[in-house]
Coordinates of C-alpha atoms and ligand atoms in Angstrom, one line a residue:
X201 CA -35.5 -5.3 18.4
X202 CA -34.8 -5.7 14.9
X203 CA -34.8 -8.8 12.8
X204 CA -32.6 -9.3 9.5
X205 CA -35.0 -11.9 8.5
X206 CA -37.9 -8.9 8.2
X207 CA -35.9 -6.4 6.4
X208 CA -37.4 -7.0 2.9
X209 CA -41.1 -6.5 4.6
X210 CA -40.3 -3.9 7.0
X211 CA -37.7 -1.8 5.2
X212 CA -34.2 -0.6 6.2
X213 CA -35.3 2.5 8.7
X214 CA -34.6 0.6 12.0
X215 CA -31.2 -0.3 10.8
X216 CA -30.3 3.0 9.7
X217 CA -31.8 4.4 12.8
X218 CA -29.3 2.3 14.6
X219 CA -26.3 3.9 12.7
X220 CA -26.2 1.2 9.5
X221 CA -25.4 2.1 6.0
X222 CA -28.2 0.9 4.2
X223 CA -29.3 0.4 0.1
X224 CA -30.3 3.8 -1.1
X225 CA -31.0 2.1 -4.4
X226 CA -34.8 0.7 -5.5
X227 CA -33.7 -2.7 -4.3
X228 CA -37.2 -4.1 -6.1
X229 CA -36.3 -2.6 -9.3
X230 CA -32.9 -3.8 -9.1
X231 CA -33.8 -7.4 -8.2
X232 CA -36.3 -7.3 -11.1
X233 CA -33.7 -6.1 -13.8
X234 CA -30.9 -8.6 -12.4
X235 CA -33.1 -11.2 -12.8
X236 CA -34.4 -10.2 -16.5
X237 CA -30.8 -9.4 -17.6
X238 CA -27.8 -10.7 -15.4
X239 CA -24.4 -9.5 -15.8
X240 CA -22.4 -11.2 -13.1
X241 CA -23.0 -14.8 -11.3
X242 CA -20.6 -15.7 -8.8
X243 CA -20.1 -19.4 -7.3
X244 CA -19.2 -19.6 -4.0
X245 CA -21.7 -17.8 -1.5
X246 CA -18.8 -17.7 1.4
X247 CA -17.4 -14.9 3.5
X248 CA -15.0 -13.6 1.3
X249 CA -17.7 -12.9 -1.7
X250 CA -20.0 -11.2 0.9
X251 CA -17.5 -9.1 2.7
X252 CA -15.7 -7.9 -0.9
X253 CA -17.5 -8.7 -4.2
X254 CA -21.1 -8.0 -3.1
X255 CA -19.6 -5.1 -1.2
X256 CA -18.2 -3.3 -4.1
X257 CA -21.4 -4.0 -6.5
X258 CA -23.6 -2.6 -3.4
X259 CA -21.3 0.6 -3.5
X260 CA -22.0 0.8 -7.5
X261 CA -25.7 0.6 -7.0
X262 CA -25.5 3.2 -4.4
X263 CA -23.6 5.7 -6.5
X264 CA -25.9 4.8 -9.6
X265 CA -23.0 3.5 -11.5
X266 CA -25.0 0.1 -11.9
X267 CA -28.5 -0.8 -11.7
X268 CA -28.3 -4.5 -11.5
X269 CA -26.9 -6.8 -8.8
X270 CA -25.1 -10.2 -8.7
X271 CA -26.5 -13.6 -8.5
X272 CA -24.7 -16.1 -6.5
X273 CA -24.4 -19.9 -7.0
X274 CA -23.4 -22.2 -4.3
X275 CA -22.3 -25.8 -5.6
X276 CA -20.4 -27.3 -2.5
X277 CA -22.4 -26.4 0.5
X278 CA -26.2 -25.9 0.0
X279 CA -26.9 -24.9 3.6
X280 CA -25.3 -21.5 2.9
X281 CA -28.0 -20.7 1.0
X282 CA -30.7 -22.4 2.7
X283 CA -29.9 -21.1 6.3
X284 CA -28.0 -17.8 5.4
X285 CA -29.6 -16.2 2.0
X286 CA -32.7 -17.2 1.8
X287 CA -34.0 -16.7 5.3
X288 CA -32.8 -12.8 4.8
X289 CA -34.0 -12.2 1.5
X290 CA -30.4 -12.3 0.2
X291 CA -29.3 -9.6 2.8
X292 CA -26.1 -9.6 4.4
X293 CA -24.5 -7.2 7.4
X294 CA -21.0 -6.5 6.6
X295 CA -18.9 -5.4 9.6
X296 CA -15.8 -3.5 8.5
X297 CA -13.2 -3.5 11.3
X298 CA -11.2 -0.5 10.8
X299 CA -7.8 0.2 12.4
X300 CA -8.4 3.0 14.5
X301 CA -11.4 0.8 16.0
X302 CA -14.3 2.2 14.7
X303 CA -16.5 0.0 13.0
X304 CA -18.8 0.7 9.9
X305 CA -22.1 -1.6 9.9
X306 CA -23.6 -2.0 6.4
X307 CA -26.7 -3.5 5.4
X308 CA -25.9 -5.3 1.6
X309 CA -28.7 -5.6 -0.5
X310 CA -26.6 -6.2 -3.9
X311 CA -27.3 -9.9 -3.9
X312 CA -30.3 -10.2 -6.0
X313 CA -30.8 -14.1 -6.2
X314 CA -28.8 -17.0 -4.6
X315 CA -29.4 -20.3 -6.0
X316 CA -28.0 -24.0 -5.2
X317 CA -25.8 -25.6 -8.0
X318 CA -27.8 -28.8 -7.6
X319 CA -28.5 -30.6 -10.6
X320 CA -31.2 -32.6 -8.5
X321 CA -32.7 -29.4 -7.8
X322 CA -34.8 -28.6 -11.1
X323 CA -35.7 -25.4 -10.7
X324 CA -32.6 -24.0 -9.5
X325 CA -30.8 -25.8 -12.3
X326 CA -33.1 -25.0 -14.8
X327 CA -33.1 -20.9 -13.8
X328 CA -29.2 -21.3 -13.7
X329 CA -29.4 -22.6 -17.6
X330 CA -31.6 -19.5 -18.4
X331 CA -29.2 -17.0 -16.9
X332 CA -26.2 -18.9 -18.7
X333 CA -28.5 -18.5 -22.0
X334 CA -28.7 -14.7 -21.5
X335 CA -27.0 -12.2 -23.6
X336 CA -26.5 -10.0 -21.0
X337 CA -24.1 -12.3 -19.0
X338 CA -20.6 -11.0 -18.8
X339 CA -19.0 -12.5 -16.1
X340 CA -18.9 -15.8 -14.2
X341 CA -16.7 -15.6 -11.1
X342 CA -15.5 -18.1 -8.4
X343 CA -14.3 -18.2 -4.7
X344 CA -14.6 -21.9 -4.2
X345 CA -11.0 -22.3 -2.6
X346 CA -8.0 -24.4 -4.2
X347 CA -9.9 -27.4 -4.0
X348 CA -12.7 -26.5 -6.0
X349 CA -10.7 -26.7 -9.0
X350 CA -9.0 -30.0 -8.2
X351 CA -10.5 -33.0 -10.6
X352 CA -7.9 -35.5 -9.3
X353 CA -7.3 -37.8 -6.3
X354 CA -4.0 -37.6 -4.5
X355 CA -3.0 -40.9 -6.8
X356 CA -3.6 -38.5 -10.1
X357 CA -6.8 -40.5 -11.1
X358 CA -9.9 -38.5 -11.5
X359 CA -12.2 -38.0 -8.3
X360 CA -15.6 -40.3 -8.6
X361 CA -17.8 -37.8 -9.2
X362 CA -15.6 -36.4 -12.0
X363 CA -15.2 -39.6 -13.6
X364 CA -19.0 -40.1 -13.3
X365 CA -19.8 -36.7 -15.3
X366 CA -17.2 -37.5 -17.7
X367 CA -18.4 -40.7 -18.9
X368 CA -22.2 -39.2 -18.8
X369 CA -21.9 -36.1 -20.5
X370 CA -22.8 -32.5 -20.0
X371 CA -26.8 -33.3 -19.5
X372 CA -26.0 -35.5 -16.1
X373 CA -23.3 -33.7 -13.9
X374 CA -22.9 -34.1 -10.7
X375 CA -19.5 -32.8 -9.6
X376 CA -19.1 -29.1 -9.0
X377 CA -16.9 -28.2 -12.2
X378 CA -18.9 -30.6 -14.3
X379 CA -22.0 -28.5 -13.3
X380 CA -20.2 -25.4 -14.6
X381 CA -18.9 -26.6 -17.8
X382 CA -22.5 -28.1 -18.3
X383 CA -23.9 -24.4 -18.0
X384 CA -21.0 -23.1 -20.3
X385 CA -22.3 -25.9 -22.8
X386 CA -26.0 -24.2 -22.4
X387 CA -24.5 -20.9 -23.4
X388 CA -22.5 -22.3 -26.3
X389 CA -25.7 -24.2 -27.4
X390 CA -27.5 -20.7 -26.9
X391 CA -25.2 -19.3 -29.5
X392 CA -21.7 -19.6 -28.7
X393 CA -22.4 -16.4 -26.6
X394 CA -19.1 -15.1 -25.1
X395 CA -18.4 -14.7 -21.3
X396 CA -15.4 -14.4 -18.8
X397 CA -14.8 -17.0 -16.1
X398 CA -12.8 -15.4 -13.4
X399 CA -11.5 -17.4 -10.5
X400 CA -11.1 -15.3 -7.5
X401 CA -9.3 -17.7 -5.6
X402 CA -6.1 -17.4 -3.7
X403 CA -4.1 -19.6 -5.9
X404 CA -1.3 -18.6 -8.2
X405 CA -2.3 -18.2 -11.9
X406 CA -5.7 -18.9 -10.8
X407 CA -7.5 -18.4 -14.4
X408 CA -5.1 -21.1 -16.1
X409 CA -6.1 -23.4 -13.0
X410 CA -10.2 -22.9 -14.0
X411 CA -9.3 -23.2 -17.6
X412 CA -7.5 -26.8 -17.1
X413 CA -10.8 -27.7 -15.2
X414 CA -13.3 -26.6 -17.7
X415 CA -11.0 -27.9 -20.4
X416 CA -10.7 -31.4 -19.0
X417 CA -14.2 -32.1 -18.9
X418 CA -15.1 -30.5 -22.3
X419 CA -12.1 -32.6 -24.2
X420 CA -13.0 -35.8 -22.4
X421 CA -16.6 -35.3 -23.4
X422 CA -15.1 -34.8 -26.9
X423 CA -13.6 -38.0 -26.9
X424 CA -16.5 -39.6 -25.6
X425 CA -19.0 -37.9 -28.5
X426 CA -20.6 -36.5 -26.1
X427 CA -20.4 -32.7 -27.2
X428 CA -19.1 -31.1 -30.6
X429 CA -16.0 -30.3 -31.2
X430 CA -17.2 -26.7 -31.5
X431 CA -17.6 -26.7 -27.9
X432 CA -13.9 -27.2 -27.2
X433 CA -12.8 -24.8 -29.9
X434 CA -15.6 -22.3 -28.2
X435 CA -13.6 -22.8 -24.8
X436 CA -10.5 -22.3 -26.3
X437 CA -11.1 -18.9 -28.3
X438 CA -10.3 -16.1 -25.9
X439 CA -12.7 -13.9 -28.0
X440 CA -15.6 -16.2 -26.5
X441 CA -14.6 -17.4 -23.5
X442 CA -11.5 -15.9 -21.3
X443 CA -10.0 -16.9 -18.1
X444 CA -8.6 -14.0 -16.7
X445 CA -6.0 -14.1 -13.8
X446 CA -6.7 -12.1 -10.9
X447 CA -5.0 -11.4 -7.1
X448 CA -7.3 -11.1 -4.5
X449 CA -6.4 -9.6 -1.0
X450 CA -8.8 -8.9 2.1
X451 CA -8.2 -10.2 5.4
X452 CA -11.9 -12.0 6.2
X453 CA -11.7 -14.0 9.0
X454 CA -14.6 -16.2 10.3
X455 CA -17.5 -14.6 11.9
X456 CA -16.5 -14.0 15.3
X457 CA -19.0 -13.8 18.5
X458 CA -17.5 -10.8 19.6
X459 CA -19.1 -9.2 16.3
X460 CA -22.1 -11.0 17.2
X461 CA -22.5 -9.6 20.5
X462 CA -22.0 -6.1 19.1
X463 CA -25.0 -6.9 16.5
X464 CA -27.2 -7.9 19.5
X465 CA -26.4 -4.9 21.4
X466 CA -27.6 -3.0 18.4
X467 CA -30.8 -5.0 18.9
X468 CA -30.5 -7.6 16.1
X469 CA -31.6 -11.0 17.4
X470 CA -31.3 -13.2 14.6
X471 CA -27.8 -12.9 13.3
X472 CA -26.3 -16.1 14.6
X473 CA -23.3 -17.9 13.4
X474 CA -23.4 -21.5 12.3
X475 CA -20.9 -24.1 11.5
X476 CA -22.6 -26.0 8.8
X477 CA -22.2 -29.6 7.9
X478 CA -19.4 -29.2 5.6
X479 CA -17.6 -27.5 8.1
X480 CA -18.4 -24.0 6.6
X481 CA -18.3 -21.1 9.4
X482 CA -20.8 -18.6 8.3
X483 CA -23.1 -16.2 9.4
X484 CA -25.7 -13.5 8.2
X485 CA -23.0 -11.0 9.0
X486 CA -19.3 -11.3 7.9
X487 CA -16.3 -9.4 9.5
X488 CA -13.5 -8.1 7.4
X489 CA -10.7 -5.7 7.3
X490 CA -11.0 -2.3 5.3
X491 CA -8.3 -2.7 3.0
X492 CA -8.8 -4.6 -0.3
X493 CA -7.2 -5.4 -3.6
X494 CA -8.8 -6.8 -6.4
X495 CA -6.6 -7.1 -9.2
X496 CA -7.8 -8.8 -12.8
X497 CA -6.4 -9.3 -15.9
X498 CA -8.7 -6.9 -18.1
X499 CA -10.1 -9.7 -20.7
X500 CA -13.8 -9.7 -21.1
X501 CA -15.2 -11.1 -24.1
X502 CA -18.9 -9.9 -23.3
X503 CA -17.4 -6.8 -21.8
X504 CA -17.8 -5.5 -18.4
X505 CA -19.3 -2.6 -16.5
X506 CA -16.7 0.0 -15.1
X507 CA -16.1 -2.0 -12.1
X508 CA -12.9 -0.1 -11.9
X509 CA -15.2 2.7 -10.0
X510 CA -15.7 0.5 -7.2
X511 CA -11.8 0.1 -6.8
X512 CA -10.6 -3.2 -8.9
X513 CA -7.7 -2.7 -10.4
X514 CA -7.6 -3.9 -14.1
X515 CA -4.3 -4.4 -15.9
X516 CA -2.7 -7.2 -18.0
X517 CA -1.8 -10.9 -17.3
X518 CA 1.8 -10.2 -16.5
X519 CA 1.2 -7.4 -14.0
X520 CA -1.7 -9.7 -12.1
X521 CA 1.3 -12.5 -11.8
X522 CA 3.9 -9.9 -10.5
X523 CA 1.4 -8.4 -7.9
X524 CA 0.4 -12.2 -6.9
X525 CA 4.0 -13.1 -6.2
X526 CA 4.8 -9.8 -4.4
X527 CA 1.8 -10.5 -2.0
X528 CA 2.1 -14.2 -1.7
X529 CA 6.0 -14.6 -1.7
X530 CA 7.1 -11.5 -0.1
X531 CA 4.9 -8.9 1.6
X532 CA 1.7 -10.5 3.2
X533 CA 1.6 -14.1 3.0
X534 CA 5.1 -15.2 4.4
X535 CA 4.7 -12.8 7.5
X536 CA 1.2 -14.3 8.1
X537 CA 2.7 -17.9 8.0
X538 CA 5.5 -16.9 10.5
X539 CA 2.9 -15.5 12.8
X540 CA 0.9 -18.6 12.5
X541 CA 3.9 -20.6 13.3
X542 CA 5.3 -18.9 16.2
X543 CA 1.8 -17.9 17.2
X544 CA 0.8 -21.3 18.2
X545 CA 4.1 -22.2 19.7
X546 CA 3.8 -19.0 21.9
X547 CA 0.3 -19.5 22.6
X548 CA -1.2 -16.4 21.0
X549 CA -4.8 -16.5 19.8
X550 CA -4.6 -13.2 18.2
X551 CA -2.6 -12.1 14.7
X552 CA -2.7 -8.5 16.3
X553 CA -1.5 -9.3 19.8
X554 CA 1.6 -10.9 18.4
X555 CA 2.7 -7.7 16.7
X556 CA 3.0 -6.4 20.3
X557 CA 5.7 -8.8 20.8
X558 CA 9.0 -7.2 19.9
X559 CA 10.7 -10.2 18.8
X560 CA 7.7 -11.4 16.6
X561 CA 7.2 -8.0 15.0
X562 CA 11.3 -7.6 14.1
X563 CA 11.1 -11.1 12.7
X564 CA 8.3 -10.2 10.2
X565 CA 9.6 -7.1 9.6
X566 CA 13.0 -8.8 8.7
X567 CA 11.3 -11.5 6.8
X568 CA 9.7 -8.5 4.5
X569 CA 12.2 -5.8 4.4
X570 CA 15.4 -7.6 4.6
X571 CA 15.0 -10.8 3.1
X572 CA 12.2 -10.4 1.0
X573 CA 12.1 -7.2 -0.8
X574 CA 15.7 -7.1 -2.4
X575 CA 14.6 -9.9 -4.7
X576 CA 10.8 -8.8 -5.2
X577 CA 9.9 -7.8 -8.7
X578 CA 8.0 -4.6 -8.7
X579 CA 4.8 -4.8 -10.3
X580 CA 4.1 -1.0 -11.3
X581 CA 0.9 -0.8 -10.2
X582 CA 1.2 -1.3 -6.4
X583 CA 4.4 -0.5 -4.9
X584 CA 5.9 -3.3 -2.8
X585 CA 7.1 -1.0 -0.2
X586 CA 4.3 0.8 0.3
X587 CA 2.1 -2.4 0.5
X588 CA 4.2 -4.0 2.8
X589 CA 4.5 -1.1 5.2
X590 CA 0.6 -1.1 5.1
X591 CA 0.8 -4.9 6.1
X592 CA 3.2 -4.5 9.0
X593 CA 1.5 -1.1 10.2
X594 CA -1.9 -1.2 9.6
X595 CA -2.9 -4.6 8.6
X596 CA -1.6 -7.3 11.0
X597 CA -1.7 -5.0 13.9
X598 CA -5.4 -4.1 13.9
X599 CA -6.4 -4.9 17.2
X600 CA -10.2 -5.4 16.2
X601 CA -9.5 -7.8 13.5
X602 CA -10.6 -11.4 15.2
X603 CA -8.1 -13.4 13.0
X604 CA -6.0 -15.9 14.7
X605 CA -2.8 -17.8 14.1
X606 CA -4.5 -21.0 14.5
X607 CA -6.7 -20.1 11.3
X608 CA -3.4 -19.1 9.0
X609 CA -1.4 -22.2 10.2
X610 CA -4.4 -24.4 8.4
X611 CA -2.2 -26.0 5.5
X612 CA 1.1 -24.7 6.1
X613 CA 2.8 -27.7 4.3
X614 CA 1.1 -26.5 1.3
X615 CA 2.0 -22.9 2.0
X616 CA 5.8 -22.9 3.0
X617 CA 7.0 -23.6 -0.9
X618 CA 5.1 -20.7 -2.7
X619 CA 5.7 -18.2 0.3
X620 CA 9.4 -18.8 1.2
X621 CA 10.6 -21.0 -1.6
X622 CA 10.4 -18.2 -4.4
X623 CA 12.6 -15.9 -2.2
X624 CA 15.2 -18.7 -1.7
X625 CA 15.4 -19.2 -5.6
X626 CA 15.9 -15.8 -6.3
X627 CA 18.6 -15.7 -3.8
X628 CA 20.1 -18.6 -5.7
X629 CA 19.6 -17.1 -9.0
X630 CA 21.4 -13.7 -7.8
X631 CA 25.0 -12.8 -8.2
X632 CA 25.0 -10.3 -5.4
X633 CA 22.9 -12.2 -2.8
X634 CA 23.8 -15.6 -1.4
X635 CA 21.4 -18.0 0.4
X636 CA 23.8 -18.2 3.4
X637 CA 22.8 -14.5 4.1
X638 CA 18.8 -15.9 5.0
X639 CA 18.6 -16.2 8.7
X640 CA 14.8 -15.6 9.2
X641 CA 13.2 -18.0 6.8
X642 CA 15.5 -20.9 8.1
X643 CA 14.3 -19.9 11.6
X644 CA 10.6 -20.1 10.3
X645 CA 11.2 -23.4 8.9
X646 CA 12.8 -24.7 11.8
X647 CA 9.9 -23.1 13.8
X648 CA 7.3 -25.1 11.4
X649 CA 9.3 -28.4 12.6
X650 CA 9.4 -27.6 16.2
X651 CA 5.2 -26.6 15.5
X652 CA 4.8 -30.4 14.5
X653 CA 5.7 -31.8 18.0
X654 CA 2.4 -30.4 18.7
X655 CA 4.0 -29.0 22.1
X656 CA 4.0 -25.0 22.7
X657 CA 7.2 -23.2 24.2
X658 CA 5.8 -23.8 27.6
X659 CA 5.7 -27.0 27.0
X660 CA 2.1 -27.8 27.2
X661 CA 0.2 -29.9 24.3
X662 CA -1.8 -27.9 21.6
X663 CA -3.9 -29.0 18.5
X664 CA -2.2 -28.7 15.0
X665 CA -4.4 -27.3 12.5
X666 CA -5.9 -29.4 9.8
X667 CA -3.1 -29.8 7.3
X668 CA -3.1 -32.6 4.4
X669 CA 0.3 -33.3 5.0
X670 CA 0.2 -34.2 8.6
X671 CA -0.3 -37.9 8.7
X672 CA 3.2 -38.0 7.0
X673 CA 5.3 -35.3 8.8
X674 CA 4.0 -35.8 12.1
X675 CA 5.3 -38.9 13.1
X676 CA 8.6 -37.8 12.5
X677 CA 7.9 -35.9 16.1
X678 CA 6.0 -38.4 17.9
X679 CA 8.8 -39.7 20.0
X680 CA 10.6 -36.3 20.6
X681 CA 10.4 -34.2 24.0
X682 CA 11.6 -30.9 24.8
X683 CA 15.2 -31.7 26.5
X684 CA 16.0 -34.8 24.2
X685 CA 19.7 -34.8 22.8
X686 CA 18.9 -36.1 19.4
X687 CA 20.5 -36.5 16.2
X688 CA 18.7 -34.1 14.6
X689 CA 20.3 -34.2 11.4
X690 CA 19.4 -37.6 10.8
X691 CA 15.6 -37.1 11.9
X692 CA 15.1 -34.0 9.6
X693 CA 17.1 -35.1 6.6
X694 CA 14.2 -36.8 4.7
X695 CA 12.1 -33.6 5.4
X696 CA 14.9 -31.2 4.7
X697 CA 15.3 -32.8 1.2
X698 CA 11.8 -32.6 0.3
X699 CA 11.5 -30.1 -2.4
X700 CA 7.6 -30.4 -2.3
X701 CA 7.6 -28.9 1.1
X702 CA 10.0 -26.1 0.8
X703 CA 10.1 -25.3 -2.9
X704 CA 13.7 -26.3 -2.8
X705 CA 15.8 -29.0 -1.7
X706 CA 17.5 -27.3 1.5
X707 CA 20.4 -29.5 1.2
X708 CA 20.7 -27.9 -2.6
X709 CA 20.8 -24.7 -1.6
X710 CA 22.8 -24.7 1.7
X711 CA 20.2 -24.2 4.2
X712 CA 19.6 -27.9 5.9
X713 CA 22.2 -27.1 8.4
X714 CA 21.1 -23.9 9.6
X715 CA 17.7 -25.4 9.9
X716 CA 18.7 -28.2 11.8
X717 CA 20.7 -25.9 14.3
X718 CA 17.7 -23.8 15.1
X719 CA 15.4 -26.7 15.6
X720 CA 18.1 -28.3 17.9
X721 CA 18.2 -24.8 19.8
X722 CA 14.4 -24.8 19.8
X723 CA 13.9 -28.2 21.6
X724 CA 16.1 -27.2 24.4
X725 CA 13.9 -26.7 27.1
X726 CA 10.5 -24.8 27.7
X727 CA 11.1 -21.3 26.5
X728 CA 13.7 -21.9 23.8
X729 CA 11.6 -21.0 20.6
X730 CA 11.3 -17.3 22.1
X731 CA 15.1 -17.6 23.3
X732 CA 16.3 -18.8 19.7
X733 CA 14.2 -16.2 17.9
X734 CA 16.0 -13.5 20.4
X735 CA 19.2 -15.0 19.9
X736 CA 19.1 -14.7 15.9
X737 CA 17.0 -11.9 15.2
Ligands
NAI1043 N1 -11.3 -15.3 3.8 C1 -10.3 -14.4 2.9 O1 -9.8 -13.7 3.7 C2 -10.2 -14.3 1.7 C3 -10.3 -15.6 0.9 N2 -9.8 -15.7 -0.4 C4 -10.5 -17.0 -1.1 O2 -11.4 -17.4 -1.1 C5 -11.8 -18.7 -0.8 C6 -13.1 -19.0 0.0 O3 -13.0 -17.8 1.0 P1 -14.2 -17.8 1.9 O4 -15.2 -17.3 1.4 O5 -13.5 -16.7 2.9 O6 -14.3 -18.9 2.9 P2 -15.4 -19.7 3.3 O7 -15.2 -21.0 4.4 O8 -16.5 -18.6 4.0 O9 -16.4 -20.5 2.1 C7 -15.5 -21.2 1.3 C8 -16.3 -21.5 -0.2 O10 -15.7 -22.2 -0.7 C9 -16.9 -23.3 -1.1 N3 -16.1 -24.6 -1.1 C10 -15.2 -25.0 -0.1 N4 -14.7 -26.3 -0.4 C11 -15.1 -26.5 -1.6 C12 -15.0 -27.6 -2.4 N5 -14.0 -28.7 -2.6 N6 -15.2 -27.3 -4.0 C13 -15.9 -26.4 -4.3 N7 -16.4 -25.5 -3.5 C14 -15.9 -25.6 -2.0 C15 -17.8 -23.3 0.2 O11 -18.6 -23.8 -0.2 C16 -17.7 -21.6 0.0 O12 -18.8 -21.1 -0.7 C17 -10.2 -18.9 -0.2 O13 -10.1 -20.1 -0.3 C18 -9.6 -17.9 -0.9 O14 -9.1 -18.8 -2.1 C19 -9.2 -14.7 -0.9 C20 -8.8 -13.6 -0.2 C21 -9.3 -13.5 1.4
F6P1044 O1 -5.2 -19.3 4.8 P1 -4.1 -18.2 4.2 O2 -3.9 -18.6 2.4 O3 -2.7 -17.9 5.0 O4 -4.8 -16.7 3.9 C1 -5.0 -16.1 5.1 C2 -5.5 -14.9 4.7 O5 -4.5 -13.8 4.1 C3 -5.0 -13.4 2.8 O6 -4.3 -14.1 1.6 C4 -5.4 -11.9 2.5 O7 -6.0 -11.6 1.4 C5 -6.4 -14.2 2.9 O8 -6.7 -14.8 1.6 C6 -6.6 -15.1 3.9 O9 -7.7 -14.8 4.7

């Protein structure tokens, strides 16, 4: 029997004997050095951080490239720190699921310290202030989901907690970003020390999103006389505070029970997944694919260690933008969304199993190679064709990855515009290509509308994944049944013309009729979704 919670007292031997990779550096020394002179603090203690950033730093510690590790702060879901970090002395187990079926299990010790970003927890907050005052701090990074950067409510006014912070100033913050900007203010007061604030979230132009959030607090505080103008100048000066853009890619599903069972078979009896009160799915272990990309705009005013030795790719902003577009608009995420929609409709519960369905495989190959690649901009540092080949032949079919269409189907209404709309716009702008050449993208659009009926292709009801637009779009489909003869054009017109959903008004780009035709065919009877796909692919 092995206990992860015993690891700091009993050492790594039993884990090593059970075939786990274990820290090869002197962890005590590493922790002491990190506490004394931190270089990287990360906000967002969720799964991707543990699978990716913490593992890269672990490798660099093992190689002797680094002698200090990471500090992590969690400002949204404190339960993660209390239940998943502290009981294990900040260790975690990374389970890497390789495509050949082999599994690599590693004990990750690179997180030296974990803290709640809670202004009411005075000791944690003053420690964070101390970290932000240190000369050595070079990077504050974030994986806090796209929601983490949003300061406003859907009606455009500030959220309550944001407004409270704007009024009370940097010394009494309660909102997430307010607390971050308060810490940055501490750093400013400590001598305008330079730092890179690096969003590593999956959203387009993420650095600018982070800047906008930070700048909003600073300028609102300046307006109210709560900070001096030098603070705003500090944030706007790229030699003091930078906001590099990044592109991150590593499929990291929620902790899966099959992995937990595997750890138990190895004798680890205290590694159980939890769902926190804030709905984070987290465990002392994390499961992820092997493939990973983190492309970062190389702009670090307080310098940085040689993280490229851990595989991060440093480049200019324009290249990050191109890589991001390549991944999100063409080579990965459109394929993922197509599999999510049709996976739910065809009752699949594993992405990898969908790749064994010839029709679905042809669908995503066509979306990538035929419809997407002709308009993708080559970023240079990664070849789109090679990237797409790997997605199709290595990553998505990986039978050992417990990733589900239902997870990816989350928030589809927010994803269609960026994942498909950009390709449609590129066809519109092209002299040689025409939107009427597109068949597969309209099939996905019709598929999503069919998905919104909440009835699968066998005629059975299923639960739609969470999506902020459901209450708006679902009512259109509430009275439709398979086999109904309806005026599809009249039903769908308000949706098809909504450019917020698709990135374009489908009438303006000549695709509305095609989507209506496909949708009509998909609602004819049970089995009609698959038949429609077969007919047009
Ligand atoms: N899981 C994946 O495959 C990948 C995830 N990412 C990025 O990382 C983000 C987080 O992913 P995971 O760590 O896997 O998810 P997770 O569910 O394990 O953790 C989510 C993290 O975001 C925080 N969070 C959630 N809502 C928040 C809010 N409203 N304000 C501030 N913080 C909030 C949580 O407290 C937690 O730290 C994703 O949204 C994505 O942008 C990027 C590449 C791959
Ligand atoms: O939920 P989304 O944004 O569709 O992303 C699906 C997955 O694919 C990725 O884009 C791969 O990096 C991850 O960010 C995410 O886990």
